[in-house]
Amino acid sequence: MAIQARQVLQTAVQRLNELTPGRKLALAVAVAAGIALIVALWLWSRAPDYRVLFSNLSERDGGAVIAALQQMNVPYRTEAGGAILVPADQVYDLRFRLAGQGLPRGGAVGFELMDAGKLGMTQFQEQVAYQRALEGELARTIQSLAPVENARVHLAIPKPSVFVREQQKPTASVLVSLYPGRSLDAAQVSAIVHLVASSVPNLTASGVTVVDAAGNLLSGRPDVTGLQGLNASQLDYLRQVEEYYARRIEAIVAPIVGNGNVRAEVRADLDFSHSEYTSETFKPNPTPEAQAIRSQQSIEETSQGNAQAAGVPGALTNQPPGPASAPLEAPAGANAGPATAGMGAGSSRRREATVNYEVDKTIRHVKEPLGRIKRLSVAVVINYRSQAGQGGQPVARPLSPQELAQINGLVKEAMGFNQERGDSVNVVNAAFTERKAEETLPLWKDPEALGIAKELVKNLLVFGLAFYLVFGVLRPLLRELLRPPPTAAIPEGGAVAVEAETPAVAAEQQPAESEVSVDTFEQRLREAREFARQNPRLAADVIRRWMSQS
């Protein structure tokens, strides 16, 4: 086996030596081009797919990220706009590893700015450095929120004053850049506002303004429902109330019209004000017979016979009598003094009665609950009823007025309709638009399928070119080199004929035996001897083959 391989190699070398210089150069160029093309295709197929690691980086953050990638021996590319690209299979791993190193920092410096204190800094410079550090730390904290890509915080902190009237409260402005397709809801905006307000002394939530990259005011904006001033819990409770009534209405109407044929929307007006009051009322005095006696007091005094000394004791009754007078004619009993004035016969009677009735008084202490329903507005849409028509085809027909009236009554009962508080119900019967089946994306629009097809085409292209180079170019060349030349005939006289291994014999076709001259024969004989001298083994093998054939 080794002898045959050696013979094939020697034959190929001999055939190669027989080629003209032009063909040798063309063969070398073809082989080199084929090898270079195969290597280039292999490297292209093995080249990693680069994806964006970070974009829109500042110069400082970009330099820090590139330095970290060089330390980790990770290949990278840079593009315009501050984008850094790395192999696709290492994007998320590198993001985690760089995040552990605090990269990128987002262009904001935090309290590490205070570590590089300089000797001789003034108080104003220290205050400015502290404010910058606080702004950077707040920006980093806000960037940790999932929808926020970048954030900047500006603090306006006035100088403290010893005069109370001249004191001013600080204010803050926050600019947030969101990821594509992301948004901040009211609860997240409120969280940012309270986060900034709690981080700065004497800063209130009303002094914080949040703006997005498009210039839209996020803080203090009214909600989509127009309910401004409600917190997140109140908004959640409002949604729960509206969804509760909508589910009740759909649950009671669906058995009549069928599932999926009714849609209900509820708009609830809730009162979240906290009120508490006490009232005390008094009714007019009713008739004594209708009143309850609370207390009663009666005093009765009766006196008959000689009257005792009467009068009010005191200085006036204890005065001495006046001087006596002697009238010419005095009536009987006229000379009686004051002491005997009340001693005559008489009677006395006294009666007192006091009745206290209960007062009709009402005291009311009322505490209104939070989230009290002030008004409900309900809108219900019912689909046409599907009935079999001509040919068995379904036909959509509207409901009758009686059925709509029954459904309207059911809706009012389910929602607890109260006309005094201004509730409203609107039931509409209309044909629903049929939903089209969700169309699946074709293969040429599916990103995952496109990626797989791209890799498959790349591998097929490399394999096809390699197959063509091997079987279309190199194989014919090797076959041409290894093709044995026709065996030269040996003229009579005992001369030895050499096979195709002799270069001169295989180079050109031999003329007929009768036309061979003596010089040509001698020249070929010398070439055969020289060949046998240089290749003794091959010559011995040829002779051995001749002997075996004879």
XYZ file of C-alpha atoms in Angstrom:
550
model
C 0.000 0.000 0.000
C 2.813 2.363 0.878
C 4.608 1.431 -2.374
C 1.487 2.239 -4.414
C 1.038 5.600 -2.638
C 4.691 6.384 -3.295
C 4.286 5.423 -6.944
C 1.207 7.637 -7.260
C 3.094 10.538 -5.679
C 6.099 10.031 -7.971
C 3.804 9.846 -10.976
C 2.101 13.084 -9.923
C 5.473 14.779 -9.528
C 6.579 13.567 -12.943
C 3.345 14.794 -14.539
C 3.755 18.117 -12.804
C 7.291 18.416 -14.105
C 6.080 17.706 -17.610
C 3.713 20.715 -17.541
C 4.748 23.921 -19.187
C 5.628 26.903 -16.971
C 2.370 28.633 -17.913
C 0.263 25.667 -16.847
C 2.272 25.273 -13.670
C 1.622 28.898 -12.759
C -2.103 28.578 -13.557
C -2.320 25.413 -11.457
C -0.558 27.087 -8.512
C -2.818 30.123 -8.723
C -5.936 27.927 -8.899
C -4.880 25.848 -5.892
C -3.935 28.932 -3.856
C -7.191 30.676 -4.756
C -9.200 27.603 -3.829
C -7.449 27.231 -0.478
C -7.831 30.960 0.251
C -11.505 30.869 -0.668
C -12.158 27.842 1.535
C -10.342 29.448 4.466
C -12.203 32.745 3.948
C -15.572 30.984 3.823
C -14.738 28.983 6.915
C -13.723 32.112 8.810
C -16.850 33.923 7.598
C -19.065 31.086 8.751
C -17.297 31.010 12.104
C -17.415 34.800 12.581
C -19.665 35.693 15.556
C -22.846 37.706 15.131
C -22.368 41.040 16.876
C -25.171 42.634 18.878
C -25.457 45.968 20.691
C -24.176 45.826 24.246
C -24.750 49.490 25.134
C -25.779 52.472 23.046
C -25.812 56.238 23.478
C -22.923 56.073 25.922
C -21.020 59.117 26.966
C -17.311 59.282 26.213
C -16.405 58.550 29.817
C -18.711 55.544 30.110
C -17.689 54.251 26.674
C -14.002 54.354 27.593
C -14.659 52.577 30.883
C -16.705 49.837 29.185
C -14.060 49.290 26.465
C -11.318 49.081 29.081
C -13.313 46.451 30.963
C -13.895 44.447 27.753
C -10.189 44.516 26.949
C -9.378 43.200 30.412
C -11.836 40.345 29.870
C -10.390 39.603 26.359
C -13.775 40.058 24.708
C -13.874 41.128 21.027
C -15.910 44.254 20.405
C -16.810 46.774 17.759
C -17.796 50.418 17.975
C -20.283 52.298 15.856
C -21.356 55.900 15.473
C -23.576 57.203 18.239
C -21.634 55.652 21.093
C -22.769 52.055 20.471
C -20.580 49.112 21.485
C -21.169 45.726 19.847
C -20.077 42.332 21.205
C -20.754 38.719 20.142
C -24.437 37.909 20.395
C -23.943 34.922 22.690
C -22.161 37.082 25.289
C -24.434 40.154 25.416
C -26.417 39.336 28.558
C -23.476 37.781 30.369
C -21.378 40.902 29.773
C -24.201 43.182 30.873
C -24.430 41.372 34.196
C -20.673 41.367 34.675
C -20.329 45.055 33.826
C -23.289 45.927 36.031
C -21.447 44.272 38.909
C -18.636 46.769 38.277
C -21.063 49.690 38.205
C -20.793 50.240 34.436
C -22.090 52.194 32.735
C -22.581 54.949 35.244
C -24.928 56.893 32.997
C -22.793 59.994 32.922
C -23.769 60.946 36.473
C -21.416 61.054 39.430
C -22.573 60.188 42.899
C -21.150 60.567 46.356
C -17.808 59.287 45.085
C -17.305 62.907 44.056
C -16.882 63.717 47.744
C -13.973 61.277 48.020
C -11.741 63.478 45.895
C -11.709 66.414 48.280
C -9.231 69.151 47.493
C -7.348 71.161 50.021
C -8.481 74.746 50.170
C -12.052 74.201 48.905
C -14.416 76.976 49.828
C -17.778 76.419 51.433
C -19.514 77.296 48.174
C -17.507 74.647 46.282
C -18.333 72.056 48.923
C -22.035 72.899 48.649
C -21.927 72.624 44.859
C -20.079 69.290 45.049
C -22.623 67.947 47.542
C -25.513 69.058 45.328
C -23.946 67.388 42.265
C -23.388 64.187 44.225
C -26.990 64.200 45.471
C -28.328 64.764 41.966
C -26.203 61.899 40.633
C -27.336 59.491 43.327
C -30.993 60.353 42.730
C -30.519 59.871 38.967
C -28.952 56.444 39.527
C -31.794 55.418 41.803
C -34.424 56.499 39.297
C -32.585 54.648 36.503
C -32.977 51.427 38.455
C -36.696 51.459 37.579
C -37.496 49.039 34.773
C -39.065 51.493 32.247
C -36.422 54.219 32.758
C -33.391 54.158 30.469
C -31.776 57.379 31.614
C -32.599 60.108 34.124
C -31.313 63.496 35.134
C -32.158 65.380 38.322
C -31.832 69.127 38.884
C -32.102 70.497 42.399
C -32.727 74.146 43.206
C -31.681 74.524 46.841
C -31.871 78.142 48.081
C -29.403 79.569 50.538
C -30.592 79.379 54.139
C -31.640 82.667 55.737
C -31.931 83.691 59.362
C -35.142 85.581 58.579
C -38.257 83.483 58.587
C -40.012 85.597 55.973
C -37.145 85.233 53.511
C -36.876 81.446 53.741
C -37.634 79.603 50.498
C -38.366 75.933 49.982
C -36.228 73.885 47.558
C -37.578 72.542 44.277
C -36.536 69.701 41.978
C -36.914 68.775 38.313
C -36.564 65.225 36.958
C -36.101 64.360 33.267
C -36.602 60.683 32.421
C -35.831 58.902 29.138
C -37.856 55.717 28.728
C -37.086 52.565 26.801
C -38.942 52.180 23.483
C -42.432 50.868 24.100
C -42.333 51.557 27.838
C -44.354 54.091 29.851
C -44.725 55.248 33.437
C -48.095 54.929 35.120
C -49.417 57.299 37.758
C -48.172 55.138 40.626
C -44.602 55.071 39.302
C -44.582 58.826 38.718
C -45.865 59.360 42.253
C -43.122 57.061 43.540
C -40.447 59.133 41.757
C -41.907 62.356 43.163
C -41.971 61.067 46.737
C -38.508 59.531 46.347
C -36.983 62.879 45.392
C -39.014 64.785 47.982
C -37.896 62.432 50.758
C -34.228 62.749 49.795
C -33.961 66.546 50.051
C -34.647 68.376 53.335
C -37.691 70.684 53.353
C -38.688 69.561 49.855
C -42.380 68.792 49.399
C -43.962 66.571 46.785
C -45.655 69.589 45.183
C -42.218 71.065 44.474
C -41.067 68.125 42.297
C -41.659 68.165 38.542
C -41.251 65.044 36.377
C -40.922 65.423 32.604
C -40.239 62.795 29.936
C -37.858 63.095 26.984
C -40.696 64.294 24.707
C -41.445 67.235 26.999
C -44.661 65.789 28.444
C -45.443 66.702 32.042
C -45.857 63.495 34.041
C -46.274 64.809 37.591
C -49.552 66.475 38.462
C -51.218 65.394 35.221
C -54.854 64.324 35.325
C -55.608 60.700 34.886
C -57.224 59.396 31.741
C -60.532 59.355 33.584
C -60.137 62.968 34.677
C -59.775 62.038 38.343
C -57.026 64.337 39.432
C -55.739 64.186 42.954
C -56.562 60.519 43.617
C -53.804 58.274 44.816
C -53.036 54.829 43.477
C -55.144 52.943 46.034
C -58.189 55.088 45.302
C -57.781 54.557 41.567
C -57.476 50.805 42.101
C -60.643 50.817 44.201
C -62.456 52.772 41.473
C -61.386 50.204 38.861
C -62.503 47.371 41.100
C -65.955 48.925 41.586
C -66.408 49.473 37.864
C -65.242 45.948 36.988
C -67.486 44.484 39.704
C -70.637 46.060 38.307
C -69.629 45.245 34.716
C -69.144 41.565 35.588
C -72.512 41.451 37.372
C -74.299 42.902 34.361
C -72.577 40.575 31.886
C -73.218 37.567 34.130
C -76.963 38.198 34.282
C -77.417 39.061 30.589
C -75.101 36.424 29.072
C -77.491 33.457 29.650
C -80.129 35.275 27.592
C -78.067 36.447 24.607
C -75.179 33.984 24.845
C -71.568 34.249 25.930
C -69.575 36.792 24.006
C -72.684 38.647 22.798
C -72.793 41.293 25.530
C -70.366 44.034 26.529
C -70.855 46.252 29.572
C -68.942 49.306 30.694
C -69.534 51.116 33.970
C -68.479 54.623 34.887
C -68.581 55.122 38.659
C -68.452 58.494 40.373
C -67.157 57.926 43.895
C -66.877 60.327 46.787
C -63.548 59.942 48.588
C -64.049 62.970 50.835
C -63.908 62.322 54.565
C -66.831 64.004 56.367
C -68.104 63.702 59.925
C -70.764 65.898 61.622
C -73.106 65.992 64.659
C -76.614 67.564 64.635
C -79.050 68.287 67.522
C -82.693 69.124 66.725
C -85.673 70.106 68.913
C -89.302 69.615 67.914
C -92.115 72.064 68.867
C -93.928 71.450 72.177
C -96.737 68.978 71.648
C -99.931 68.716 73.764
C -99.419 67.823 77.440
C -101.229 64.554 76.901
C -98.605 63.502 74.334
C -95.652 64.465 76.489
C -93.814 62.426 79.042
C -93.500 63.926 82.550
C -89.923 64.182 83.626
C -90.471 65.591 87.175
C -93.417 66.994 89.185
C -93.527 69.096 92.408
C -96.694 70.192 94.293
C -96.976 72.462 97.437
C -100.354 73.104 99.165
C -100.767 75.178 102.410
C -104.071 75.974 104.232
C -104.494 78.085 107.480
C -107.779 78.890 109.463
C -108.605 80.488 112.950
C -106.840 83.338 114.838
C -104.239 84.792 112.854
C -100.878 84.844 114.361
C -98.360 87.534 113.970
C -97.891 88.028 110.389
C -95.839 90.110 108.235
C -92.329 90.170 107.149
C -89.972 90.259 110.039
C -87.531 93.034 109.993
C -86.818 96.621 110.979
C -90.098 98.049 109.647
C -92.339 95.811 111.752
C -90.257 96.211 114.890
C -90.597 100.026 115.050
C -92.338 101.515 118.120
C -95.854 102.848 117.724
C -96.371 106.502 116.963
C -97.603 109.101 119.461
C -101.098 108.618 120.810
C -103.877 110.857 119.693
C -107.079 111.470 121.479
C -109.788 111.925 118.962
C -113.064 113.204 120.178
C -114.791 110.198 118.847
C -112.934 106.984 118.378
C -114.488 103.975 116.692
C -114.462 100.704 118.446
C -111.222 98.977 118.048
C -109.546 101.953 116.549
C -107.141 102.238 119.419
C -105.619 98.864 118.621
C -101.936 99.164 117.939
C -99.920 97.517 115.229
C -99.110 94.600 117.422
C -102.737 93.594 117.518
C -103.523 94.329 113.879
C -103.157 90.766 112.725
C -104.637 89.098 115.734
C -108.141 89.102 114.407
C -109.916 86.088 112.970
C -108.987 85.044 109.320
C -107.902 82.141 106.985
C -104.913 81.579 104.540
C -104.578 79.098 101.643
C -101.552 78.467 99.344
C -101.097 75.962 96.480
C -98.102 75.524 94.117
C -97.569 72.908 91.377
C -94.501 72.427 89.140
C -94.470 69.879 86.259
C -91.343 69.269 84.035
C -91.945 67.527 80.712
C -89.309 65.719 78.566
C -87.916 67.794 75.715
C -88.168 66.116 72.222
C -84.512 66.390 71.140
C -82.649 64.436 68.418
C -78.833 64.120 68.279
C -77.244 62.646 65.147
C -73.561 61.827 64.691
C -72.842 60.956 61.039
C -69.508 59.727 59.633
C -69.566 59.328 55.853
C -67.654 56.292 54.507
C -64.832 56.707 51.992
C -65.578 55.715 48.420
C -69.295 56.282 48.627
C -71.022 55.866 45.276
C -72.416 59.164 44.075
C -73.507 58.129 40.598
C -73.351 55.172 38.204
C -73.422 55.339 34.424
C -73.849 52.018 32.615
C -73.545 51.335 28.884
C -74.481 47.890 27.548
C -74.108 46.673 23.960
C -75.888 43.479 22.905
C -75.190 41.617 19.681
C -77.845 40.684 17.182
C -79.340 37.245 17.647
C -78.196 34.683 15.111
C -81.039 32.682 13.553
C -81.209 30.153 10.782
C -82.311 31.653 7.488
C -82.916 30.341 4.041
C -80.642 27.506 3.074
C -79.581 26.952 6.655
C -77.310 29.987 6.626
C -77.216 31.956 9.923
C -78.806 35.403 9.778
C -78.307 38.142 12.398
C -81.529 39.775 13.548
C -82.126 42.468 16.180
C -83.873 41.788 19.447
C -87.485 42.728 19.938
C -88.460 45.788 22.030
C -89.903 43.510 24.698
C -86.608 41.656 25.048
C -84.677 44.932 25.238
C -87.049 46.160 27.921
C -86.528 42.988 29.937
C -82.744 43.265 29.610
C -82.933 46.928 30.610
C -84.830 45.980 33.754
C -82.339 43.245 34.588
C -79.438 45.673 34.180
C -81.096 48.175 36.538
C -81.687 45.518 39.159
C -78.125 44.185 38.867
C -76.547 47.618 39.278
C -78.898 48.823 42.012
C -80.394 51.654 39.959
C -81.177 54.746 42.009
C -82.850 57.580 40.197
C -82.411 60.009 43.081
C -78.617 59.942 42.804
C -78.754 60.379 39.011
C -77.924 56.868 37.740
C -78.236 56.266 34.000
C -78.519 53.106 31.877
C -78.147 52.836 28.113
C -78.783 49.484 26.408
C -78.002 49.289 22.682
C -78.665 46.384 20.338
C -76.185 46.328 17.429
C -74.392 43.793 15.257
C -70.876 42.968 16.430
C -68.031 43.068 13.953
C -66.678 39.583 13.429
C -63.161 39.152 14.620
C -60.765 37.868 12.058
C -58.664 34.939 13.019
C -55.236 35.935 14.090
C -52.967 35.552 11.131
C -49.714 33.840 11.805
C -46.665 35.628 10.567
C -45.192 34.136 7.389
C -41.796 32.573 7.607
C -40.134 35.443 5.782
C -41.409 37.870 8.461
C -40.648 35.766 11.519
C -37.374 36.999 13.087
C -36.530 33.594 14.528
C -37.140 31.836 11.212
C -35.086 34.461 9.410
C -32.164 33.885 11.767
C -32.299 30.123 11.253
C -32.569 30.549 7.478
C -29.613 32.928 7.495
C -27.402 30.426 9.302
C -28.599 27.606 7.060
C -27.891 29.548 3.846
C -24.470 30.531 5.157
C -23.534 26.918 5.897
C -24.957 25.670 2.599
C -23.016 28.306 0.694
C -19.761 27.339 2.383
C -20.414 23.644 1.800
C -21.391 24.205 -1.855
C -18.316 26.256 -2.683
C -16.044 23.789 -0.935
C -17.692 20.911 -2.826
C -17.209 22.705 -6.150
C -13.573 23.487 -5.452
C -12.780 19.931 -4.437
C -14.752 18.007 -7.076
C -14.878 20.591 -9.845
C -11.371 22.051 -9.775
C -8.888 20.092 -7.683
C -10.115 16.613 -8.600
C -9.851 17.128 -12.406
C -6.389 18.614 -11.950
C -5.218 15.665 -9.886
C -6.803 13.227 -12.291
C -4.982 14.898 -15.158
C -1.716 14.705 -13.259
C -2.180 11.053 -12.333
C -3.324 9.854 -15.749
C -0.725 7.328 -17.131
C 0.636 8.022 -20.638
C 0.350 5.429 -23.421
C 3.066 2.741 -23.365
C 5.765 3.189 -26.011
C 6.469 0.197 -28.326
C 9.986 -1.265 -28.263
C 11.510 -1.898 -31.656
C 13.098 -5.184 -32.559
C 16.676 -5.452 -31.445
C 16.165 -6.051 -27.764
C 15.623 -2.453 -26.670
C 13.684 -1.972 -23.480
C 10.391 0.042 -23.692
C 9.662 2.320 -20.707
C 6.133 3.043 -19.457
C 4.574 6.409 -18.866
C 6.841 7.153 -15.944
C 9.521 8.417 -18.399
C 8.890 12.155 -18.859
C 10.190 12.347 -22.426
C 8.134 9.360 -23.592
C 4.907 10.676 -22.031
C 5.423 14.230 -23.255
C 4.592 13.677 -26.900
C 3.114 10.942 -28.997
C 5.575 8.455 -30.598
C 5.703 8.063 -34.381
C 5.362 4.736 -36.070
C 8.098 2.112 -35.612
C 9.249 2.227 -39.202
C 9.753 5.995 -39.027
C 11.874 6.072 -35.864
C 15.404 7.085 -36.664
C 18.510 5.783 -34.983
C 19.249 9.123 -33.304
C 15.823 9.269 -31.750
C 16.129 5.732 -30.497
C 19.549 6.409 -28.988
C 18.284 9.556 -27.313
C 15.325 7.726 -25.789
C 17.576 4.922 -24.695
C 19.815 7.391 -22.881
C 16.817 8.982 -21.198
C 15.574 5.547 -20.131
C 18.966 4.678 -18.650
C 19.124 8.015 -16.852
C 15.645 7.460 -15.484
C 16.580 3.937 -14.348
C 19.688 5.323 -12.681
C 17.691 7.943 -10.795
C 14.776 5.641 -9.976
C 16.184 2.150 -9.535
C 13.240 0.832 -7.575
C 10.736 1.987 -10.153
C 12.842 0.487 -12.956
C 13.099 -2.796 -11.068
C 9.351 -2.797 -10.554
C 8.760 -2.280 -14.291
C 11.096 -5.121 -15.181
C 9.456 -7.365 -12.586
C 6.070 -6.577 -14.139
C 7.364 -7.470 -17.577
C 8.693 -10.746 -16.321
C 5.410 -11.609 -14.652
C 3.506 -10.877 -17.879
C 5.827 -13.070 -19.950
